[in-house]
mmCIF file of C-alpha atoms in Angstrom:
data_model
loop_
_atom_site.group_PDB
_atom_site.id
_atom_site.type_symbol
_atom_site.label_atom_id
_atom_site.label_comp_id
_atom_site.label_asym_id
_atom_site.label_seq_id
_atom_site.Cartn_x
_atom_site.Cartn_y
_atom_site.Cartn_z
ATOM 1 C CA MET A 1 60.428 191.517 276.962
ATOM 2 C CA ILE A 2 63.537 189.669 275.769
ATOM 3 C CA THR A 3 61.542 186.517 275.033
ATOM 4 C CA MET A 4 59.041 188.574 273.035
ATOM 5 C CA ILE A 5 61.826 190.079 270.935
ATOM 6 C CA VAL A 6 63.392 186.664 270.365
ATOM 7 C CA GLY A 7 60.009 185.262 269.335
ATOM 8 C CA GLU A 8 59.343 188.040 266.836
ATOM 9 C CA VAL A 9 62.837 187.676 265.347
ATOM 10 C CA ALA A 10 62.292 183.927 264.976
ATOM 11 C CA ASN A 11 58.920 184.585 263.362
ATOM 12 C CA PHE A 12 60.572 187.049 260.969
ATOM 13 C CA VAL A 13 63.220 184.484 260.018
ATOM 14 C CA ALA A 14 60.563 181.813 259.471
ATOM 15 C CA TYR A 15 58.872 183.875 256.767
ATOM 16 C CA ALA A 16 62.190 184.085 254.921
ATOM 17 C CA PHE A 17 62.553 180.300 254.728
ATOM 18 C CA ALA A 18 58.967 178.986 254.526
ATOM 19 C CA PRO A 19 55.730 179.980 252.774
ATOM 20 C CA ALA A 20 53.238 182.110 254.689
ATOM 21 C CA VAL A 21 50.599 179.418 254.137
ATOM 22 C CA LEU A 22 52.674 177.241 256.486
ATOM 23 C CA VAL A 23 54.085 179.780 258.963
ATOM 24 C CA THR A 24 50.970 181.826 259.759
ATOM 25 C CA PRO A 25 48.613 179.016 260.903
ATOM 26 C CA LEU A 26 51.371 177.595 263.111
ATOM 27 C CA GLY A 27 51.138 180.765 265.181
ATOM 28 C CA ALA A 28 48.384 178.953 267.089
ATOM 29 C CA LEU A 29 51.100 176.903 268.786
ATOM 30 C CA SER A 30 52.071 179.999 270.784
ATOM 31 C CA ILE A 31 48.574 179.964 272.285
ATOM 32 C CA ILE A 32 49.102 176.371 273.407
ATOM 33 C CA VAL A 33 52.457 177.216 274.997
ATOM 34 C CA SER A 34 50.969 180.188 276.861
ATOM 35 C CA ALA A 35 48.059 178.062 278.115
ATOM 36 C CA VAL A 36 50.381 175.317 279.361
ATOM 37 C CA LEU A 37 52.756 177.782 281.037
ATOM 38 C CA ALA A 38 49.800 179.543 282.684
ATOM 39 C CA HIS A 39 48.626 176.170 283.995
ATOM 40 C CA PHE A 40 51.949 175.308 285.654
ATOM 41 C CA ILE A 41 53.335 178.751 286.556
ATOM 42 C CA LEU A 42 50.259 180.908 287.224
ATOM 43 C CA ASN A 43 48.102 178.022 288.539
ATOM 44 C CA GLU A 44 45.385 178.713 285.958
ATOM 45 C CA LYS A 45 43.422 175.498 285.665
ATOM 46 C CA LEU A 46 43.260 174.189 282.112
ATOM 47 C CA HIS A 47 39.718 172.937 281.486
ATOM 48 C CA GLN A 48 39.174 169.592 279.791
ATOM 49 C CA LEU A 49 37.737 171.359 276.757
ATOM 50 C CA GLY A 50 40.825 173.573 276.796
ATOM 51 C CA ILE A 51 43.000 170.443 276.611
ATOM 52 C CA LEU A 52 40.864 169.285 273.689
ATOM 53 C CA GLY A 53 41.476 172.665 272.032
ATOM 54 C CA CYS A 54 45.238 172.201 272.453
ATOM 55 C CA VAL A 55 45.061 168.723 270.920
ATOM 56 C CA MET A 56 43.033 170.073 267.986
ATOM 57 C CA CYS A 57 45.597 172.843 267.379
ATOM 58 C CA ILE A 58 48.451 170.324 267.401
ATOM 59 C CA ALA A 59 46.605 167.865 265.125
ATOM 60 C CA GLY A 60 45.652 170.595 262.650
ATOM 61 C CA SER A 61 49.206 171.951 262.637
ATOM 62 C CA ILE A 62 50.589 168.491 261.840
ATOM 63 C CA VAL A 63 48.203 168.164 258.901
ATOM 64 C CA ILE A 64 49.239 171.607 257.607
ATOM 65 C CA VAL A 65 52.948 170.777 257.909
ATOM 66 C CA ILE A 66 52.537 167.453 256.082
ATOM 67 C CA HIS A 67 50.643 168.967 253.139
ATOM 68 C CA ALA A 68 52.275 172.419 253.029
ATOM 69 C CA PRO A 69 53.728 173.570 249.695
ATOM 70 C CA GLN A 70 57.460 173.801 249.143
ATOM 71 C CA GLU A 71 59.132 177.202 249.310
ATOM 72 C CA ARG A 72 59.813 178.557 245.823
ATOM 73 C CA PRO A 73 63.465 179.522 245.262
ATOM 74 C CA ILE A 74 63.798 183.300 244.932
ATOM 75 C CA THR A 75 66.990 184.818 243.568
ATOM 76 C CA SER A 76 66.424 188.549 244.089
ATOM 77 C CA VAL A 77 64.096 191.093 245.645
ATOM 78 C CA GLN A 78 63.219 192.247 242.146
ATOM 79 C CA GLU A 79 61.618 188.865 241.571
ATOM 80 C CA ILE A 80 59.410 189.473 244.600
ATOM 81 C CA TRP A 81 58.653 192.950 243.261
ATOM 82 C CA SER A 82 57.428 191.446 239.997
ATOM 83 C CA MET A 83 55.065 189.247 242.022
ATOM 84 C CA ALA A 84 53.838 192.260 244.000
ATOM 85 C CA ILE A 85 52.903 194.275 240.889
ATOM 86 C CA GLN A 86 50.967 191.523 239.155
ATOM 87 C CA PRO A 87 47.347 192.608 238.473
ATOM 88 C CA ALA A 88 45.699 190.088 240.834
ATOM 89 C CA PHE A 89 47.757 191.174 243.837
ATOM 90 C CA LEU A 90 47.436 194.873 242.987
ATOM 91 C CA LEU A 91 43.665 194.356 242.996
ATOM 92 C CA TYR A 92 43.925 192.770 246.441
ATOM 93 C CA VAL A 93 46.109 195.602 247.759
ATOM 94 C CA GLY A 94 43.755 198.227 246.327
ATOM 95 C CA SER A 95 40.749 196.502 247.917
ATOM 96 C CA VAL A 96 42.516 196.337 251.288
ATOM 97 C CA VAL A 97 43.509 200.011 251.189
ATOM 98 C CA VAL A 98 39.970 201.113 250.293
ATOM 99 C CA LEU A 99 38.336 198.914 252.951
ATOM 100 C CA VAL A 100 40.776 200.006 255.655
ATOM 101 C CA PHE A 101 40.273 203.672 254.751
ATOM 102 C CA ILE A 102 36.488 203.300 254.938
ATOM 103 C CA MET A 103 36.675 201.475 258.277
ATOM 104 C CA ILE A 104 39.040 204.059 259.786
ATOM 105 C CA VAL A 105 37.148 207.110 258.549
ATOM 106 C CA HIS A 106 33.518 205.957 258.731
ATOM 107 C CA PHE A 107 33.027 202.842 260.880
ATOM 108 C CA ALA A 108 35.676 203.274 263.596
ATOM 109 C CA PRO A 109 34.282 206.574 264.989
ATOM 110 C CA GLN A 110 30.663 205.372 264.841
ATOM 111 C CA CYS A 111 30.709 201.722 265.902
ATOM 112 C CA GLY A 112 34.335 200.871 266.633
ATOM 113 C CA HIS A 113 33.674 200.707 270.379
ATOM 114 C CA SER A 114 30.574 198.549 270.008
ATOM 115 C CA ASN A 115 31.529 196.149 267.192
ATOM 116 C CA VAL A 116 34.664 194.062 267.666
ATOM 117 C CA LEU A 117 34.966 193.386 263.921
ATOM 118 C CA VAL A 118 35.918 196.995 263.118
ATOM 119 C CA PHE A 119 39.228 197.254 264.979
ATOM 120 C CA THR A 120 40.153 193.608 264.409
ATOM 121 C CA GLY A 121 39.279 193.950 260.725
ATOM 122 C CA ILE A 122 41.668 196.880 260.317
ATOM 123 C CA CYS A 123 44.410 194.919 262.096
ATOM 124 C CA SER A 124 43.822 191.809 259.995
ATOM 125 C CA PHE A 125 43.790 193.570 256.610
ATOM 126 C CA MET A 126 46.935 195.541 257.407
ATOM 127 C CA GLY A 127 48.516 192.437 258.910
ATOM 128 C CA SER A 128 48.122 190.498 255.673
ATOM 129 C CA LEU A 129 50.066 193.195 253.809
ATOM 130 C CA SER A 130 52.702 193.404 256.528
ATOM 131 C CA VAL A 131 53.370 189.651 256.308
ATOM 132 C CA MET A 132 53.897 189.868 252.533
ATOM 133 C CA SER A 133 56.339 192.740 253.032
ATOM 134 C CA VAL A 134 58.074 190.982 255.938
ATOM 135 C CA LYS A 135 58.614 187.946 253.721
ATOM 136 C CA ALA A 136 60.111 190.205 251.035
ATOM 137 C CA VAL A 137 62.437 191.937 253.515
ATOM 138 C CA GLY A 138 63.406 188.636 255.145
ATOM 139 C CA THR A 139 64.221 187.099 251.780
ATOM 140 C CA ALA A 140 66.276 190.167 250.822
ATOM 141 C CA LEU A 141 68.293 189.907 254.062
ATOM 142 C CA LYS A 142 68.799 186.170 253.570
ATOM 143 C CA LEU A 143 70.161 186.719 250.065
ATOM 144 C CA THR A 144 72.341 189.565 251.336
ATOM 145 C CA PHE A 145 73.898 187.352 254.016
ATOM 146 C CA GLU A 146 74.526 184.730 251.346
ATOM 147 C CA GLY A 147 76.621 187.268 249.415
ATOM 148 C CA ASN A 148 74.005 188.608 246.990
ATOM 149 C CA ASN A 149 73.518 192.155 248.295
ATOM 150 C CA GLN A 150 69.849 193.196 247.981
ATOM 151 C CA LEU A 151 70.154 196.393 250.013
ATOM 152 C CA LEU A 152 71.239 198.260 246.887
ATOM 153 C CA TYR A 153 67.801 197.907 245.312
ATOM 154 C CA PRO A 154 65.126 200.523 246.095
ATOM 155 C CA GLU A 155 62.480 197.781 246.160
ATOM 156 C CA THR A 156 63.981 196.440 249.396
ATOM 157 C CA TRP A 157 63.595 199.772 251.158
ATOM 158 C CA PHE A 158 60.088 200.201 249.761
ATOM 159 C CA PHE A 159 59.101 196.904 251.392
ATOM 160 C CA VAL A 160 60.713 198.109 254.641
ATOM 161 C CA LEU A 161 58.549 201.239 254.502
ATOM 162 C CA ILE A 162 55.429 199.137 253.930
ATOM 163 C CA VAL A 163 56.330 196.933 256.905
ATOM 164 C CA ALA A 164 56.758 199.947 259.205
ATOM 165 C CA THR A 165 53.488 201.557 258.063
ATOM 166 C CA CYS A 166 51.421 198.380 258.322
ATOM 167 C CA VAL A 167 52.857 197.291 261.681
ATOM 168 C CA ILE A 168 52.290 200.712 263.291
ATOM 169 C CA THR A 169 48.679 200.797 262.066
ATOM 170 C CA GLN A 170 48.150 197.176 263.044
ATOM 171 C CA MET A 171 49.480 197.614 266.589
ATOM 172 C CA ASN A 172 47.540 200.854 267.099
ATOM 173 C CA TYR A 173 44.146 199.333 266.333
ATOM 174 C CA LEU A 174 44.961 196.026 268.009
ATOM 175 C CA ASN A 175 45.622 197.929 271.244
ATOM 176 C CA LYS A 176 42.316 199.765 270.787
ATOM 177 C CA ALA A 177 40.516 196.456 270.330
ATOM 178 C CA LEU A 178 42.135 194.961 273.441
ATOM 179 C CA ASP A 179 41.350 198.089 275.481
ATOM 180 C CA THR A 180 37.705 198.052 274.380
ATOM 181 C CA PHE A 181 36.778 194.357 274.311
ATOM 182 C CA ASN A 182 37.571 191.198 276.247
ATOM 183 C CA THR A 183 40.836 189.554 275.222
ATOM 184 C CA ALA A 184 39.075 186.176 274.987
ATOM 185 C CA VAL A 185 36.836 187.705 272.291
ATOM 186 C CA VAL A 186 39.463 189.698 270.400
ATOM 187 C CA SER A 187 42.180 187.025 270.209
ATOM 188 C CA PRO A 188 40.301 184.238 268.375
ATOM 189 C CA ILE A 189 38.530 186.670 266.013
ATOM 190 C CA TYR A 190 41.794 188.399 265.202
ATOM 191 C CA TYR A 191 43.572 185.076 264.691
ATOM 192 C CA VAL A 192 40.861 183.792 262.344
ATOM 193 C CA MET A 193 40.695 186.973 260.243
ATOM 194 C CA PHE A 194 44.437 187.655 260.183
ATOM 195 C CA THR A 195 45.388 184.079 259.272
ATOM 196 C CA SER A 196 42.689 183.755 256.612
ATOM 197 C CA LEU A 197 43.599 187.040 254.915
ATOM 198 C CA THR A 198 47.325 186.302 255.107
ATOM 199 C CA ILE A 199 46.852 182.925 253.437
ATOM 200 C CA LEU A 200 44.695 184.558 250.755
ATOM 201 C CA ALA A 201 47.311 187.255 250.102
ATOM 202 C CA SER A 202 50.122 184.698 249.972
ATOM 203 C CA VAL A 203 48.213 182.459 247.566
ATOM 204 C CA ILE A 204 47.612 185.442 245.273
ATOM 205 C CA MET A 205 51.129 186.919 245.431
ATOM 206 C CA PHE A 206 53.421 183.909 245.762
ATOM 207 C CA LYS A 207 51.165 181.349 244.053
ATOM 208 C CA ASP A 208 51.707 178.939 246.966
ATOM 209 C CA TRP A 209 49.129 176.457 245.742
ATOM 210 C CA ASP A 210 50.361 176.299 242.162
ATOM 211 C CA GLY A 211 51.618 172.807 241.417
ATOM 212 C CA GLN A 212 49.791 171.216 244.343
ATOM 213 C CA ASN A 213 47.085 168.646 243.801
ATOM 214 C CA VAL A 214 43.530 169.177 244.976
ATOM 215 C CA GLY A 215 43.884 166.656 247.795
ATOM 216 C CA SER A 216 46.805 168.518 249.374
ATOM 217 C CA ILE A 217 44.994 171.842 249.169
ATOM 218 C CA ILE A 218 41.843 170.380 250.746
ATOM 219 C CA SER A 219 43.948 168.781 253.497
ATOM 220 C CA GLU A 220 45.591 172.138 254.254
ATOM 221 C CA ILE A 221 42.210 173.849 254.456
ATOM 222 C CA CYS A 222 40.842 171.121 256.745
ATOM 223 C CA GLY A 223 43.910 171.357 258.977
ATOM 224 C CA PHE A 224 43.483 175.124 259.111
ATOM 225 C CA ILE A 225 39.822 174.765 260.121
ATOM 226 C CA VAL A 226 40.797 172.306 262.884
ATOM 227 C CA VAL A 227 43.408 174.773 264.189
ATOM 228 C CA LEU A 228 40.853 177.609 264.136
ATOM 229 C CA SER A 229 38.307 175.497 266.009
ATOM 230 C CA GLY A 230 40.872 174.507 268.626
ATOM 231 C CA THR A 231 41.970 178.114 269.075
ATOM 232 C CA ILE A 232 38.414 179.348 269.607
ATOM 233 C CA LEU A 233 37.660 176.475 271.990
ATOM 234 C CA LEU A 234 40.814 177.132 274.004
ATOM 235 C CA HIS A 235 40.129 180.852 274.362
ATOM 236 C CA THR A 236 36.477 180.234 275.257
ATOM 237 C CA THR A 237 37.247 177.723 278.004
ATOM 238 C CA ARG A 238 40.038 179.877 279.491
ATOM 239 C CA ASP A 239 37.652 182.832 279.730
ATOM 240 C CA PHE A 240 35.024 180.532 281.275
ATOM 241 C CA GLU A 241 37.488 179.418 283.955
ATOM 242 C CA ARG A 242 38.396 183.022 284.816
ATOM 243 C CA SER A 243 34.752 184.103 285.109
ATOM 244 C CA SER A 244 33.863 180.995 287.144
ATOM 245 C CA SER A 245 36.702 181.558 289.612
ATOM 246 C CA PHE A 246 35.657 185.194 289.962
ATOM 247 C CA ARG A 247 32.044 184.266 290.677
ATOM 248 C CA GLY A 248 33.155 181.641 293.160
ATOM 249 C CA SER A 249 35.316 184.060 295.151
ATOM 250 C CA TYR A 250 32.584 186.666 295.061
ATOM 251 C CA ALA A 251 29.968 184.220 296.284
ATOM 252 C CA SER A 252 32.125 183.318 299.286
ATOM 253 C CA LEU A 253 31.705 186.799 300.746
ATOM 254 C CA SER A 254 29.232 187.253 303.561
ATOM 255 C CA PRO A 255 25.773 188.528 302.519
ATOM 256 C CA THR A 256 26.270 191.736 304.455
ATOM 257 C CA LEU A 257 29.650 192.450 302.882
ATOM 258 C CA SER A 258 28.367 191.515 299.432
ATOM 259 C CA ALA A 259 25.484 193.932 299.853
ATOM 260 C CA ARG A 260 27.897 196.684 300.810
ATOM 261 C CA LEU A 261 30.149 196.011 297.829
ATOM 262 C CA CYS A 262 27.289 195.854 295.346
ATOM 263 C CA ASN A 263 25.229 198.791 296.516
ATOM 264 C CA GLY A 264 28.049 201.208 297.343
ATOM 265 C CA ASN A 265 27.988 204.166 299.684
ATOM 266 C CA GLY A 266 24.604 205.401 298.500
ATOM 267 C CA GLU A 267 22.858 202.252 299.638
ATOM 268 C CA PHE A 268 24.968 201.591 302.740
ATOM 269 C CA MET A 269 22.452 203.003 305.213
ATOM 270 C CA LYS A 270 19.696 200.719 303.957
ATOM 271 C CA HIS A 271 21.492 197.683 305.334
ATOM 272 C CA GLU A 272 22.055 199.071 308.802
ATOM 273 C CA GLU A 273 18.963 197.406 310.155
ATOM 274 C CA ASN A 274 20.119 193.997 308.855
ATOM 275 C CA LEU A 275 23.466 194.108 310.667
ATOM 276 C CA LEU A 276 24.307 191.624 313.381
ATOM 277 C CA PRO A 277 24.650 193.048 316.940
ATOM 278 C CA ASP A 278 28.469 193.192 316.838
ATOM 279 C CA GLU A 279 28.394 194.765 313.389
ATOM 280 C CA ALA A 280 25.806 197.319 314.548
ATOM 281 C CA ILE A 281 28.081 198.365 317.418
ATOM 282 C CA CYS A 282 31.004 198.796 315.035
ATOM 283 C CA PHE A 283 28.824 200.784 312.665
ATOM 284 C CA GLN A 284 27.687 203.092 315.468
ATOM 285 C CA ARG A 285 31.298 203.654 316.536
ATOM 286 C CA GLN A 286 32.214 204.566 312.936
ATOM 287 C CA GLU A 287 29.325 207.091 312.874
ATOM 288 C CA MET A 288 30.568 208.664 316.092
ATOM 289 C CA HIS A 289 33.994 209.161 314.551
#
């Protein structure tokens, strides 16, 4: 719990000092750390393709870091507010609100438990707005600690309200997605959608790619695609290892015991005639009791 809190605080601080185009894709490194720790601590075997996925995530992250844009100097939260009310970003926010409302009201009750894109889509859209607001709040706190108090401005508290609303909605539907679908399916889809939408929102609001040449932008996109591919590969191979180990332990059971486990109490009597002599005696004793 403490490590989770420390990680989220560090993530919050990162958005205050670096552009979201750089910080968000690097979240894939946490997947690598968890896979490595699971290999050494929980004895979960890391498949060769899983190792390849880790290498791809690291290589893509290095490319993103090398070609990432520089953080624009921001002097006040009002400057961020002026970016948030520009027509292009307001159009994005309006589109997100409408899409999320439609998904919550119409699609979630009908196909939310059968289509993984519904719950993860709600989380990803709301997550992109929460990251923009987190960056605004983080920047306001950074300026405040530097002596330029930003807590006096109502815009700061408006961004705090947006963060609370988006995070609560995001966590609610992320938990629903994880309760309904396999984690190995939800995690890569959520990472792909959340990261893509966050980068799009940051490019629109903070103009992260303004001033960069085409080569740097293409390199960032390629690095991002490599990280996405490595993430999906890592999740896929980890799920494959879990299912393989489960099938292996299940196959080691004796045929008689396997039949009992599979068929349940209703079918138990059908296998009485296939029992070995010792097992038949035990079965008869159980019937007598």
